mmCIF file of C-alpha atoms in Angstrom:
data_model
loop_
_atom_site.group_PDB
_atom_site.id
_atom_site.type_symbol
_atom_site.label_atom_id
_atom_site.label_comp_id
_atom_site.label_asym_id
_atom_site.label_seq_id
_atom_site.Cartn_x
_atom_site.Cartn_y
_atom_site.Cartn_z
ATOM 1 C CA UNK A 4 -139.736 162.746 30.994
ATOM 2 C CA UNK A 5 -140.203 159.625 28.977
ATOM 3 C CA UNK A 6 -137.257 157.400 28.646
ATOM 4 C CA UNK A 7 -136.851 156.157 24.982
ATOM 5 C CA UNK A 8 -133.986 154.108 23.332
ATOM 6 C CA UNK A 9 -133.605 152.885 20.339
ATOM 7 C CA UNK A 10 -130.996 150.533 19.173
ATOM 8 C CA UNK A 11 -129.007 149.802 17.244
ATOM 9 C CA UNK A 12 -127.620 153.758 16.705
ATOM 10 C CA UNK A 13 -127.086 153.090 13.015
ATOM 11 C CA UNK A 14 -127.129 150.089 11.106
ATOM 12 C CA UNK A 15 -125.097 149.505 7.600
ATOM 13 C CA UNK A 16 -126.402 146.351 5.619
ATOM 14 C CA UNK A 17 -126.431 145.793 1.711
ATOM 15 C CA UNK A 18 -129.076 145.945 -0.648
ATOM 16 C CA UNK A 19 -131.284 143.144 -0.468
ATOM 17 C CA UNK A 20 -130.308 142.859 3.334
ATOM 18 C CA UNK A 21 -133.877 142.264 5.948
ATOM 19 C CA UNK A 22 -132.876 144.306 9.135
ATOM 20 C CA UNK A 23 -135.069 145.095 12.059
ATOM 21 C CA UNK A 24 -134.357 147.769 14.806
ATOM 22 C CA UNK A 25 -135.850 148.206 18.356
ATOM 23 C CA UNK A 26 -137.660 151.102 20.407
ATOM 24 C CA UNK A 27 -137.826 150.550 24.054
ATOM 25 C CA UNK A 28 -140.630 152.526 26.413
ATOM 26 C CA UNK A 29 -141.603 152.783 29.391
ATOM 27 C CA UNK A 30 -145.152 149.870 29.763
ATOM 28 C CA UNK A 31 -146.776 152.541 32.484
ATOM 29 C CA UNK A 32 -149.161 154.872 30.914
ATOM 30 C CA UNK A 33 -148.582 153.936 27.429
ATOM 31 C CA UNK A 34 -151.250 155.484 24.955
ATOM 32 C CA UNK A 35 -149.751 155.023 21.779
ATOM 33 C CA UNK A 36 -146.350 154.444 19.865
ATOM 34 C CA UNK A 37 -145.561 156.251 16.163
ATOM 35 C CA UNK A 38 -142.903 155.350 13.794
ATOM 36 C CA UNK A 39 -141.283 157.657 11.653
ATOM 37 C CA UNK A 40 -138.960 157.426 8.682
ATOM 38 C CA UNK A 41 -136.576 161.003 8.501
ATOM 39 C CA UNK A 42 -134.398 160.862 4.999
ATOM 40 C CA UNK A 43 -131.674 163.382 5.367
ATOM 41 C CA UNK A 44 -132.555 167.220 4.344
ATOM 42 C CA UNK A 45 -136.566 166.067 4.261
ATOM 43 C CA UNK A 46 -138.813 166.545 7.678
ATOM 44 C CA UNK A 47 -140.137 163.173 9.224
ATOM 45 C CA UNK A 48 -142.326 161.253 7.364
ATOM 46 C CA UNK A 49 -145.273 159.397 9.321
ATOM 47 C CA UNK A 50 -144.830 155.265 9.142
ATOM 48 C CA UNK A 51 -147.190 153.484 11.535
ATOM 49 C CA UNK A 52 -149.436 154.837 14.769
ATOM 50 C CA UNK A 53 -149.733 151.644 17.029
ATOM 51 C CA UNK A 54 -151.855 151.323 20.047
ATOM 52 C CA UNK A 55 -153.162 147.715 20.889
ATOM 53 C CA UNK A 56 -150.537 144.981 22.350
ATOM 54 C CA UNK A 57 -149.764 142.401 19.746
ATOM 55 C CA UNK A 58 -150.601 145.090 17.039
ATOM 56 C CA UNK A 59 -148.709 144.371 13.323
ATOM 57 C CA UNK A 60 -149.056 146.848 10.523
ATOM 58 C CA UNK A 61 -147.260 146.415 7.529
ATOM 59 C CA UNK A 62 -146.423 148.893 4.339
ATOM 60 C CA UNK A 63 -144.801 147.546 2.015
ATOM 61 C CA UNK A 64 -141.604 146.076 2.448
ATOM 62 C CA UNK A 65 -141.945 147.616 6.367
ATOM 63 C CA UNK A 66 -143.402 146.440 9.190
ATOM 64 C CA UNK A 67 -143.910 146.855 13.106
ATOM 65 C CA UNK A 68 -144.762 144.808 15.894
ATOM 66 C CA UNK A 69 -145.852 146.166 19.617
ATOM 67 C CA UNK A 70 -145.541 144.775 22.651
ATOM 68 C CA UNK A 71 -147.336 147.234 25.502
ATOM 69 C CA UNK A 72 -146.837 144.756 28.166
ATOM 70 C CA UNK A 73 -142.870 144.737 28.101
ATOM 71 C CA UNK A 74 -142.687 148.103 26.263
ATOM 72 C CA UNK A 75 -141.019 147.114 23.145
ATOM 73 C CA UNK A 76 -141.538 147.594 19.440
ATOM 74 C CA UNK A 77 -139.985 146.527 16.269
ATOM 75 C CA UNK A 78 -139.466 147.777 12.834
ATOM 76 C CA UNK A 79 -138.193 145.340 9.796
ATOM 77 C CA UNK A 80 -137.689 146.256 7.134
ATOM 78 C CA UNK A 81 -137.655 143.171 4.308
ATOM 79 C CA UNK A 82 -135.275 143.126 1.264
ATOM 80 C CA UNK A 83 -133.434 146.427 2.280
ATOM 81 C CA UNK A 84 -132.959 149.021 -0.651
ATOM 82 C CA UNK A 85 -130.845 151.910 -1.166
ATOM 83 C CA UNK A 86 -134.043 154.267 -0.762
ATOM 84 C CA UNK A 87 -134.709 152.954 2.735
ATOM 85 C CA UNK A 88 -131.881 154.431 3.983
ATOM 86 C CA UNK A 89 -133.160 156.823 6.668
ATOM 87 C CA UNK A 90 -133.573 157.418 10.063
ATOM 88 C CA UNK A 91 -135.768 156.138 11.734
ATOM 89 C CA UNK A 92 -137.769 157.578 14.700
ATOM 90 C CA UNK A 93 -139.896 156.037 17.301
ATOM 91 C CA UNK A 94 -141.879 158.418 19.830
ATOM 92 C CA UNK A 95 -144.490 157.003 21.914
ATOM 93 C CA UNK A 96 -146.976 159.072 24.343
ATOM 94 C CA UNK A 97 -148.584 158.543 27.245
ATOM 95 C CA UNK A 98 -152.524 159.348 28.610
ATOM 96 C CA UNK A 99 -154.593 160.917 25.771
ATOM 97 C CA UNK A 100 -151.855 163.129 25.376
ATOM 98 C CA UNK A 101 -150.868 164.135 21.560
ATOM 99 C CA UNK A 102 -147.455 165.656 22.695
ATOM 100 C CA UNK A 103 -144.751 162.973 21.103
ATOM 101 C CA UNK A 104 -141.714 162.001 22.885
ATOM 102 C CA UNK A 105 -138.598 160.963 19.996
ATOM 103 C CA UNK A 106 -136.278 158.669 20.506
ATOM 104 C CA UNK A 107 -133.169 159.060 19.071
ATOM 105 C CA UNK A 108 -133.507 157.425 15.974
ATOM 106 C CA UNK A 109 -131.585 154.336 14.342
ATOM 107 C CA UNK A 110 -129.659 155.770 10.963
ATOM 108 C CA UNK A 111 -129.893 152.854 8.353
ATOM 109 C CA UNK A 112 -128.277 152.873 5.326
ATOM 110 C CA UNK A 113 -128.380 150.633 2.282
ATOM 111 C CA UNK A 114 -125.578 149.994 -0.304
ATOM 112 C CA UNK A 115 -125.658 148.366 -3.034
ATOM 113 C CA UNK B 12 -145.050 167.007 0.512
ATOM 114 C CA UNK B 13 -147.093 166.843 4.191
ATOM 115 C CA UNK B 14 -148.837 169.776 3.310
ATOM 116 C CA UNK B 15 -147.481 172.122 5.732
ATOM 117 C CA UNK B 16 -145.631 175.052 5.012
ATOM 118 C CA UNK B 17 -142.865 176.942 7.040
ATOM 119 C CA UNK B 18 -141.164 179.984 6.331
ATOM 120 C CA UNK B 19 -138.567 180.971 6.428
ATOM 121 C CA UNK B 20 -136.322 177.870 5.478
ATOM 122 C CA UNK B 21 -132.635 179.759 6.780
ATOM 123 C CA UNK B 22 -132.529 182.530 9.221
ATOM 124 C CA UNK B 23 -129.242 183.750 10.183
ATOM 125 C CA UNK B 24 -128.755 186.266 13.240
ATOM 126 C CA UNK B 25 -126.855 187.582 16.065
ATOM 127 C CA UNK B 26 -127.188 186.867 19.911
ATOM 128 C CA UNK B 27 -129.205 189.016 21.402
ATOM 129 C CA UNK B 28 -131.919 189.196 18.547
ATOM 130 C CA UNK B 29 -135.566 188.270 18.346
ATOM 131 C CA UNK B 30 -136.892 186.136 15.115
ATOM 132 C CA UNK B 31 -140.420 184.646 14.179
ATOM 133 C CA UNK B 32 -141.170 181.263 12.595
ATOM 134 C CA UNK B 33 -144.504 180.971 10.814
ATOM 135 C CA UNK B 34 -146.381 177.548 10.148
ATOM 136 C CA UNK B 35 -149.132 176.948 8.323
ATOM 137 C CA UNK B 36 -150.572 174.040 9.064
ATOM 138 C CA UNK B 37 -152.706 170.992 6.648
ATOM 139 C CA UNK B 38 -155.865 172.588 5.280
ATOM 140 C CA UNK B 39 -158.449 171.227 8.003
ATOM 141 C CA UNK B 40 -155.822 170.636 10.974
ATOM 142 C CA UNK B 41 -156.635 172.006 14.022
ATOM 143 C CA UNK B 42 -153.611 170.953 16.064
ATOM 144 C CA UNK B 43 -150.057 172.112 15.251
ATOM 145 C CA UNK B 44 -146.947 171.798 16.874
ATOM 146 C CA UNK B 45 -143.430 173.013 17.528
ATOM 147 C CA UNK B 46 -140.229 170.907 17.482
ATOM 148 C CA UNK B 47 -136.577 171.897 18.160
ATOM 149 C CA UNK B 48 -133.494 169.212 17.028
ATOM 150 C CA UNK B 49 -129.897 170.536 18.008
ATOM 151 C CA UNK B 50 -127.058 169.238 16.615
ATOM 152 C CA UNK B 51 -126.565 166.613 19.292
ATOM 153 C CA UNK B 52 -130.462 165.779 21.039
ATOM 154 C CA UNK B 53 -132.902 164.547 19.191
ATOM 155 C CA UNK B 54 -136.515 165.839 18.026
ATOM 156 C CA UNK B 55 -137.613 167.887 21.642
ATOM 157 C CA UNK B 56 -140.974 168.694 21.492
ATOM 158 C CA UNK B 57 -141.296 172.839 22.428
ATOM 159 C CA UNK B 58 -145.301 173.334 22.500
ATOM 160 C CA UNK B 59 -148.807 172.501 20.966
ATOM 161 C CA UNK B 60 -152.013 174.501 19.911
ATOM 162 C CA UNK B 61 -155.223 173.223 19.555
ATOM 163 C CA UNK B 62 -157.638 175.599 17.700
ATOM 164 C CA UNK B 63 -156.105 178.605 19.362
ATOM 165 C CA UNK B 64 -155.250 177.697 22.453
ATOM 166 C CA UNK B 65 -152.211 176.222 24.043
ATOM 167 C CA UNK B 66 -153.204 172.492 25.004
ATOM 168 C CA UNK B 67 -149.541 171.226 26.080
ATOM 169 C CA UNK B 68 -145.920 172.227 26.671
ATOM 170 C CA UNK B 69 -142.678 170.762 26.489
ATOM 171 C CA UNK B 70 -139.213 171.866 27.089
ATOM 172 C CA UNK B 71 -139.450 175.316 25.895
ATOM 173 C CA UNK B 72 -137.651 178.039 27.243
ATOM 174 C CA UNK B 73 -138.759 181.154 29.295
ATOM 175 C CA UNK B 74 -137.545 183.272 26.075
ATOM 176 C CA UNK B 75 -139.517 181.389 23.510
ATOM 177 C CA UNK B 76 -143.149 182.043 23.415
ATOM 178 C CA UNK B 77 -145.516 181.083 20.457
ATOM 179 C CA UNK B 78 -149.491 181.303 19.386
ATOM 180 C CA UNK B 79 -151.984 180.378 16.977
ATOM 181 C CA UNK B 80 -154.062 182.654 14.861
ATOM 182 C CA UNK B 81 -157.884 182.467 14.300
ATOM 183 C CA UNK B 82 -156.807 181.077 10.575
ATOM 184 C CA UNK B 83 -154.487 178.249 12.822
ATOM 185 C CA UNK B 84 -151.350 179.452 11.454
ATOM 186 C CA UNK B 85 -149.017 179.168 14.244
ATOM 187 C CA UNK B 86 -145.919 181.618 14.588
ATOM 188 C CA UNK B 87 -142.890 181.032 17.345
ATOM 189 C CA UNK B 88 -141.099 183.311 18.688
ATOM 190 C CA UNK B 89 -137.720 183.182 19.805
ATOM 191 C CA UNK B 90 -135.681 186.069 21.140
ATOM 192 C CA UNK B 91 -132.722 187.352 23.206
ATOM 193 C CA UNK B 92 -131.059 184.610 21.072
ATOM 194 C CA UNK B 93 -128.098 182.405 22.134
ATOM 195 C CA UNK B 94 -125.778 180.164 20.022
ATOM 196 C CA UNK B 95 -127.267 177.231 21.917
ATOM 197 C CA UNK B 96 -130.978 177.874 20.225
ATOM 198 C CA UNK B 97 -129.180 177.394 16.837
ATOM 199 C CA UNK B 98 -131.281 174.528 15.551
ATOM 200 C CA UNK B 99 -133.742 173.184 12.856
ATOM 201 C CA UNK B 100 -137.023 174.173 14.088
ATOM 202 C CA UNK B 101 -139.995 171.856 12.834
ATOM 203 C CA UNK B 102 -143.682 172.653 12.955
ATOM 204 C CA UNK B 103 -146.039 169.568 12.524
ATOM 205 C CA UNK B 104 -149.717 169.469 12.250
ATOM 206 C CA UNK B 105 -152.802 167.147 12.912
ATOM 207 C CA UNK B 106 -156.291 166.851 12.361
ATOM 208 C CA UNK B 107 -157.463 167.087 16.283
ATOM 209 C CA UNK B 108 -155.424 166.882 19.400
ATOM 210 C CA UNK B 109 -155.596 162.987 20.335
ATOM 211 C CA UNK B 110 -152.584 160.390 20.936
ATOM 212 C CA UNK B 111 -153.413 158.820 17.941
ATOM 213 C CA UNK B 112 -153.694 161.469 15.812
ATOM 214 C CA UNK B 113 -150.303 161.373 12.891
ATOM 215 C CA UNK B 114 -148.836 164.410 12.739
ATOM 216 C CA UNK B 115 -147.271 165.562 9.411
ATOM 217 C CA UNK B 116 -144.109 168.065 9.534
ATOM 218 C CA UNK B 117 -143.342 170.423 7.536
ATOM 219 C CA UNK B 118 -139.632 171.174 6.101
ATOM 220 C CA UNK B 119 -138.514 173.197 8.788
ATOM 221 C CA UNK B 120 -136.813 176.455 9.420
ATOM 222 C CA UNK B 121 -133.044 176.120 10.150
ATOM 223 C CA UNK B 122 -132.002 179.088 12.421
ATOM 224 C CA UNK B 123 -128.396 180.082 12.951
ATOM 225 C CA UNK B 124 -127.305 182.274 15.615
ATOM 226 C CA UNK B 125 -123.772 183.742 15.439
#
Protein backbone atom coordinates (compact mmCIF):
# COMPACT_ATOMS: atom_id res chain seq x y z
CA UNK A 1 0.00 0.00 0.00
CA UNK A 2 1.32 3.35 -1.04
CA UNK A 3 1.94 5.80 1.67
CA UNK A 4 0.62 9.33 0.69
CA UNK A 5 0.36 12.59 2.80
CA UNK A 6 -0.58 15.61 2.05
CA UNK A 7 -0.25 18.66 4.13
CA UNK A 8 -1.41 21.03 5.25
CA UNK A 9 -5.13 19.20 6.08
CA UNK A 10 -6.93 22.40 5.17
CA UNK A 11 -5.77 25.70 4.56
CA UNK A 12 -7.97 29.11 5.10
CA UNK A 13 -6.36 32.23 3.31
CA UNK A 14 -8.21 35.37 1.79
CA UNK A 15 -8.92 36.26 -1.57
CA UNK A 16 -6.05 37.38 -3.37
CA UNK A 17 -3.90 35.12 -0.97
CA UNK A 18 -0.87 32.71 -3.20
CA UNK A 19 -0.85 29.37 -1.15
CA UNK A 20 0.91 26.21 -2.07
CA UNK A 21 0.28 22.69 -0.50
CA UNK A 22 2.47 19.49 -0.52
CA UNK A 23 2.01 15.67 -1.55
CA UNK A 24 4.61 13.39 -0.25
CA UNK A 25 5.32 9.69 -2.02
CA UNK A 26 7.15 7.15 -1.77
CA UNK A 27 10.62 7.86 -4.72
CA UNK A 28 10.66 3.75 -5.30
CA UNK A 29 8.69 2.73 -8.24
CA UNK A 30 7.19 5.97 -9.01
CA UNK A 31 5.36 6.03 -12.52
CA UNK A 32 3.41 8.98 -12.35
CA UNK A 33 1.73 11.61 -9.94
CA UNK A 34 -2.03 13.27 -10.76
CA UNK A 35 -3.52 16.24 -9.19
CA UNK A 36 -6.99 16.68 -8.67
CA UNK A 37 -9.24 19.56 -7.68
CA UNK A 38 -12.75 17.98 -5.76
CA UNK A 39 -15.33 21.13 -5.12
CA UNK A 40 -17.83 19.94 -2.62
CA UNK A 41 -21.07 17.93 -4.05
CA UNK A 42 -19.06 17.70 -7.70
CA UNK A 43 -16.76 14.37 -8.46
CA UNK A 44 -12.92 15.12 -8.88
CA UNK A 45 -11.91 17.12 -11.50
CA UNK A 46 -8.49 16.17 -13.34
CA UNK A 47 -5.60 19.11 -12.77
CA UNK A 48 -2.16 17.95 -13.90
CA UNK A 49 -0.63 14.18 -14.78
CA UNK A 50 3.19 14.57 -13.99
CA UNK A 51 5.82 12.08 -14.75
CA UNK A 52 9.43 13.49 -15.41
CA UNK A 53 11.57 14.91 -12.27
CA UNK A 54 11.78 18.65 -12.43
CA UNK A 55 8.41 18.61 -14.41
CA UNK A 56 6.22 22.22 -14.07
CA UNK A 57 2.82 22.51 -15.63
CA UNK A 58 0.87 25.39 -15.12
CA UNK A 59 -3.12 26.26 -15.74
CA UNK A 60 -3.94 29.22 -15.07
CA UNK A 61 -3.52 30.70 -11.88
CA UNK A 62 -2.29 26.82 -10.76
CA UNK A 63 0.68 25.20 -10.93
CA UNK A 64 2.80 22.01 -9.89
CA UNK A 65 6.23 21.13 -9.47
CA UNK A 66 7.70 17.31 -9.10
CA UNK A 67 10.43 16.14 -7.55
CA UNK A 68 10.77 12.04 -8.23
CA UNK A 69 14.05 11.89 -6.59
CA UNK A 70 12.85 12.98 -2.97
CA UNK A 71 9.18 12.14 -3.71
CA UNK A 72 7.62 15.44 -3.34
CA UNK A 73 5.24 17.63 -5.29
CA UNK A 74 3.74 20.99 -5.03
CA UNK A 75 0.63 22.76 -5.97
CA UNK A 76 0.33 26.84 -5.84
CA UNK A 77 -2.07 28.27 -6.47
CA UNK A 78 -1.40 32.30 -7.36
CA UNK A 79 -3.84 35.12 -6.36
CA UNK A 80 -6.29 32.73 -4.46
CA UNK A 81 -10.10 33.25 -5.32
CA UNK A 82 -13.21 32.28 -3.74
CA UNK A 83 -13.81 29.62 -6.66
CA UNK A 84 -10.58 27.82 -5.83
CA UNK A 85 -11.81 26.70 -2.83
CA UNK A 86 -11.67 22.90 -3.10
CA UNK A 87 -10.01 19.98 -2.19
CA UNK A 88 -7.42 19.06 -3.48
CA UNK A 89 -6.19 15.48 -4.24
CA UNK A 90 -2.88 14.08 -5.10
CA UNK A 91 -2.61 10.21 -6.07
CA UNK A 92 0.44 8.97 -7.58
CA UNK A 93 1.03 5.24 -9.03
CA UNK A 94 3.60 3.10 -9.35
CA UNK A 95 4.95 0.57 -12.49
CA UNK A 96 2.72 1.03 -15.59
CA UNK A 97 0.01 0.59 -13.35
CA UNK A 98 -3.27 2.91 -13.99
CA UNK A 99 -4.77 2.00 -10.50
CA UNK A 100 -4.47 5.59 -8.48
CA UNK A 101 -3.59 5.74 -4.94
CA UNK A 102 -5.41 9.29 -3.14
CA UNK A 103 -4.06 11.03 -0.67
CA UNK A 104 -6.11 12.61 1.60
CA UNK A 105 -6.59 15.79 0.18
CA UNK A 106 -5.77 19.47 1.49
CA UNK A 107 -9.40 21.44 1.86
CA UNK A 108 -8.65 25.14 0.79
CA UNK A 109 -10.91 27.70 1.10
CA UNK A 110 -10.96 31.30 -0.06
CA UNK A 111 -12.81 34.29 1.55
CA UNK A 112 -13.16 37.28 0.50
CA UNK B 1 -19.46 17.54 -17.01
CA UNK B 2 -16.58 14.49 -17.45
CA UNK B 3 -18.80 12.75 -19.56
CA UNK B 4 -19.56 9.85 -17.51
CA UNK B 5 -22.74 8.94 -16.26
CA UNK B 6 -23.80 6.98 -13.03
CA UNK B 7 -27.02 5.95 -11.92
CA UNK B 8 -28.47 5.92 -9.55
CA UNK B 9 -27.35 9.20 -7.68
CA UNK B 10 -29.10 8.00 -3.89
CA UNK B 11 -29.80 4.49 -3.00
CA UNK B 12 -31.13 3.87 0.32
CA UNK B 13 -31.39 0.18 1.82
CA UNK B 14 -31.30 -2.20 4.59
CA UNK B 15 -28.42 -4.56 5.82
CA UNK B 16 -28.57 -7.55 4.42
CA UNK B 17 -29.58 -6.34 0.81
CA UNK B 18 -27.92 -6.54 -2.57
CA UNK B 19 -27.80 -3.20 -4.92
CA UNK B 20 -26.18 -2.48 -8.45
CA UNK B 21 -24.32 0.66 -9.56
CA UNK B 22 -24.16 1.24 -13.30
CA UNK B 23 -21.41 3.46 -15.09
CA UNK B 24 -21.21 4.43 -18.29
CA UNK B 25 -18.15 5.42 -19.16
CA UNK B 26 -16.63 8.57 -21.89
CA UNK B 27 -17.70 7.68 -25.42
CA UNK B 28 -14.32 5.96 -26.65
CA UNK B 29 -12.91 4.91 -23.04
CA UNK B 30 -11.93 1.64 -22.68
CA UNK B 31 -10.83 1.66 -19.04
CA UNK B 32 -13.23 2.41 -16.16
CA UNK B 33 -12.96 2.27 -12.65
CA UNK B 34 -14.54 1.93 -9.24
CA UNK B 35 -13.92 4.17 -6.19
CA UNK B 36 -15.35 4.00 -2.63
CA UNK B 37 -14.89 7.36 -0.08
CA UNK B 38 -16.38 6.74 3.53
CA UNK B 39 -17.05 9.32 5.67
CA UNK B 40 -13.65 9.25 7.32
CA UNK B 41 -10.84 7.53 4.47
CA UNK B 42 -10.27 9.01 1.58
CA UNK B 43 -10.86 8.06 -2.27
CA UNK B 44 -9.98 3.86 -1.99
CA UNK B 45 -9.68 2.56 -5.19
CA UNK B 46 -12.17 -0.89 -5.35
CA UNK B 47 -11.32 -2.31 -9.04
CA UNK B 48 -10.56 -1.59 -12.81
CA UNK B 49 -11.74 -2.98 -16.28
CA UNK B 50 -10.03 -2.73 -19.30
CA UNK B 51 -12.20 -3.59 -22.38
CA UNK B 52 -13.95 -6.33 -20.49
CA UNK B 53 -11.71 -7.71 -18.45
CA UNK B 54 -10.57 -7.09 -14.95
CA UNK B 55 -6.89 -5.60 -15.28
CA UNK B 56 -6.39 -4.59 -11.42
CA UNK B 57 -7.87 -4.72 -7.92
CA UNK B 58 -7.82 -2.79 -4.92
CA UNK B 59 -9.33 -3.03 -1.57
CA UNK B 60 -12.57 -4.49 -2.45
CA UNK B 61 -14.37 -6.75 -0.43
CA UNK B 62 -15.20 -10.53 -0.83
CA UNK B 63 -19.04 -9.31 -1.09
CA UNK B 64 -18.53 -6.77 -3.79
CA UNK B 65 -18.01 -8.07 -7.20
CA UNK B 66 -18.31 -5.96 -10.48
CA UNK B 67 -17.93 -6.38 -14.56
CA UNK B 68 -17.90 -4.71 -17.74
CA UNK B 69 -20.25 -5.23 -20.60
CA UNK B 70 -19.30 -5.71 -24.32
CA UNK B 71 -20.75 -1.87 -24.71
CA UNK B 72 -17.98 -1.02 -21.54
CA UNK B 73 -20.62 -0.01 -19.25
CA UNK B 74 -19.46 -1.20 -16.01
CA UNK B 75 -22.03 -2.23 -13.17
CA UNK B 76 -20.87 -3.03 -9.27
CA UNK B 77 -22.33 -5.00 -7.24
CA UNK B 78 -22.58 -4.83 -3.69
CA UNK B 79 -24.59 -7.13 -1.46
CA UNK B 80 -25.22 -8.66 1.99
CA UNK B 81 -24.89 -4.92 2.85
CA UNK B 82 -23.47 -3.47 6.11
CA UNK B 83 -23.70 0.10 7.55
CA UNK B 84 -19.93 0.28 7.09
CA UNK B 85 -20.31 0.09 2.98
CA UNK B 86 -22.46 3.29 3.34
CA UNK B 87 -20.42 5.52 1.07
CA UNK B 88 -20.26 7.68 -2.16
CA UNK B 89 -19.32 5.30 -4.76
CA UNK B 90 -17.42 6.92 -7.84
CA UNK B 91 -16.86 5.36 -11.23
CA UNK B 92 -14.08 7.06 -13.39
CA UNK B 93 -13.08 6.36 -16.87
CA UNK B 94 -10.03 6.59 -19.31
CA UNK B 95 -9.10 6.27 -22.71
CA UNK B 96 -6.64 3.02 -22.28
CA UNK B 97 -5.27 1.46 -19.18
CA UNK B 98 -1.73 3.29 -18.75
CA UNK B 99 -0.30 5.34 -15.59
CA UNK B 100 -0.62 8.28 -17.43
CA UNK B 101 -3.78 8.00 -18.67
CA UNK B 102 -6.41 11.03 -16.69
CA UNK B 103 -9.23 9.54 -15.58
CA UNK B 104 -12.51 11.56 -15.50
CA UNK B 105 -15.26 10.67 -12.69
CA UNK B 106 -18.44 10.76 -12.90
CA UNK B 107 -20.94 12.26 -10.09
CA UNK B 108 -21.23 9.32 -8.14
CA UNK B 109 -23.83 7.19 -6.51
CA UNK B 110 -24.26 7.87 -2.75
CA UNK B 111 -25.49 4.59 -1.07
CA UNK B 112 -26.99 4.51 2.39
CA UNK B 113 -27.42 1.47 4.30
CA UNK B 114 -29.67 1.56 7.40
Amino acid sequence: ILNVEQSPQSLHVQEGDSTNFTCSFPSSNFYALHWYRWETAKSPEALFVMTLNGDEKKKGRISATLNTKEGYSYLYIKGSQPEDSATYLCAPNTGTASKLTFGTGTRLQVTL
Amino acid sequence: DSGVTQTPKHLITATGQRVTLRCSPRSGDLSVYWYQQSLDQGLQFLIQYYNGEERAKGNILERFSAQQFPDLHSELNLSSLELGDSALYFCASSVVAGGTDTQYFGPGTRLTVL
